[in-house]
């Protein structure tokens, strides 16, 4: 999309890294984002203004977004109780 179209959304974003990424069509979605930032990321992805969305495994299960291609990386997580890496 045109930079002018996305500019009003970027003004609301507090996270500087997210703002820079969104300006080139890439978004990330993780627990540290505010609820407003999460809504903006979802809206921009749905509208096609953002072509790439990177998410943590905790939040990706609750998303209701459609994607043409999904890449799953790093299917292990550190289990602190057992002090080992385990599969999702």
CSV table of C-alpha atoms in Angstrom, one decimal:
chain,number,residue,atom,x,y,z
A,1,UNK,CA,0.0,0.0,0.0
A,2,UNK,CA,1.0,3.6,-0.2
A,3,UNK,CA,2.9,5.0,2.7
A,4,UNK,CA,0.2,7.7,3.2
A,5,UNK,CA,-2.4,4.9,3.7
A,6,UNK,CA,-0.5,3.3,6.5
A,7,UNK,CA,0.7,6.5,8.2
A,8,UNK,CA,-2.3,7.0,10.5
A,9,UNK,CA,-2.0,3.5,11.9
A,10,UNK,CA,1.8,4.0,12.5
A,11,UNK,CA,1.1,7.1,14.6
A,12,UNK,CA,-0.7,5.0,17.2
A,13,UNK,CA,2.1,2.3,17.4
A,14,UNK,CA,4.4,2.9,20.4
A,15,UNK,CA,6.9,0.1,19.6
A,16,UNK,CA,9.6,1.6,17.4
A,17,UNK,CA,10.7,-1.7,16.0
A,18,UNK,CA,7.2,-2.7,15.1
A,19,UNK,CA,6.6,0.8,13.5
A,20,UNK,CA,9.7,0.4,11.3
A,21,UNK,CA,8.7,-3.2,10.3
A,22,UNK,CA,5.1,-2.2,9.5
A,23,UNK,CA,6.3,0.6,7.2
A,24,UNK,CA,7.9,-2.0,4.9
A,25,UNK,CA,5.0,-4.6,5.1
A,26,UNK,CA,6.2,-6.9,7.9
A,27,UNK,CA,4.6,-7.3,11.3
A,28,UNK,CA,5.3,-9.2,14.4
A,29,UNK,CA,2.7,-10.3,17.0
A,30,UNK,CA,3.8,-11.2,20.5
A,31,UNK,CA,2.7,-10.9,24.1
A,32,UNK,CA,4.5,-7.6,24.7
A,33,UNK,CA,2.3,-5.6,22.3
A,34,UNK,CA,-0.5,-3.5,23.6
A,35,UNK,CA,-4.1,-4.5,22.7
A,36,UNK,CA,-4.3,-1.5,20.4
A,37,UNK,CA,-1.1,-2.5,18.6
A,38,UNK,CA,-2.4,-6.1,18.2
A,39,UNK,CA,-5.6,-4.8,16.7
A,40,UNK,CA,-3.7,-2.6,14.3
A,41,UNK,CA,-1.4,-5.5,13.2
A,42,UNK,CA,-4.5,-7.8,12.6
A,43,UNK,CA,-6.3,-5.1,10.6
A,44,UNK,CA,-3.2,-4.3,8.5
A,45,UNK,CA,-2.7,-8.0,7.8
A,46,UNK,CA,-6.3,-8.6,6.9
A,47,UNK,CA,-6.4,-5.6,4.6
A,48,UNK,CA,-3.2,-6.8,2.8
A,49,UNK,CA,-1.1,-3.8,3.8
A,50,UNK,CA,1.1,-6.2,5.7
A,51,UNK,CA,2.3,-9.2,3.7
A,52,UNK,CA,4.3,-11.0,6.3
A,53,UNK,CA,3.2,-11.7,9.9
A,54,UNK,CA,5.5,-13.3,12.4
A,55,UNK,CA,3.9,-14.6,15.6
A,56,UNK,CA,4.9,-16.4,18.8
A,57,UNK,CA,3.4,-19.9,19.3
A,58,UNK,CA,1.4,-18.8,22.3
A,59,UNK,CA,-0.6,-16.2,20.3
A,60,UNK,CA,-0.8,-17.9,16.9
A,61,UNK,CA,-3.3,-20.5,18.2
A,62,UNK,CA,-5.8,-17.8,19.1
A,63,UNK,CA,-5.6,-15.9,15.8
A,64,UNK,CA,-8.5,-15.9,13.3
A,65,UNK,CA,-6.4,-14.7,10.3
A,66,UNK,CA,-6.2,-16.4,6.9
A,67,UNK,CA,-2.9,-16.8,5.2
A,68,UNK,CA,-1.8,-18.1,1.9
A,69,UNK,CA,1.4,-19.7,3.3
A,70,UNK,CA,2.3,-20.7,6.9
A,71,UNK,CA,5.8,-21.6,7.9
A,72,UNK,CA,6.3,-23.3,11.3
A,73,UNK,CA,9.8,-23.0,12.7
A,74,UNK,CA,11.3,-24.0,16.0
A,75,UNK,CA,8.7,-26.5,17.2
A,76,UNK,CA,10.5,-26.9,20.5
A,77,UNK,CA,10.2,-24.9,23.7
A,78,UNK,CA,12.1,-24.9,26.9
A,79,UNK,CA,10.2,-26.7,29.7
A,80,UNK,CA,11.6,-25.2,32.9
A,81,UNK,CA,10.0,-27.7,35.2
A,82,UNK,CA,11.7,-30.6,33.5
A,83,UNK,CA,14.8,-28.6,32.4
A,84,UNK,CA,14.7,-29.8,28.8
A,85,UNK,CA,13.4,-28.8,25.4
A,86,UNK,CA,10.1,-30.4,24.5
A,87,UNK,CA,8.0,-30.5,21.3
A,88,UNK,CA,4.8,-28.4,21.0
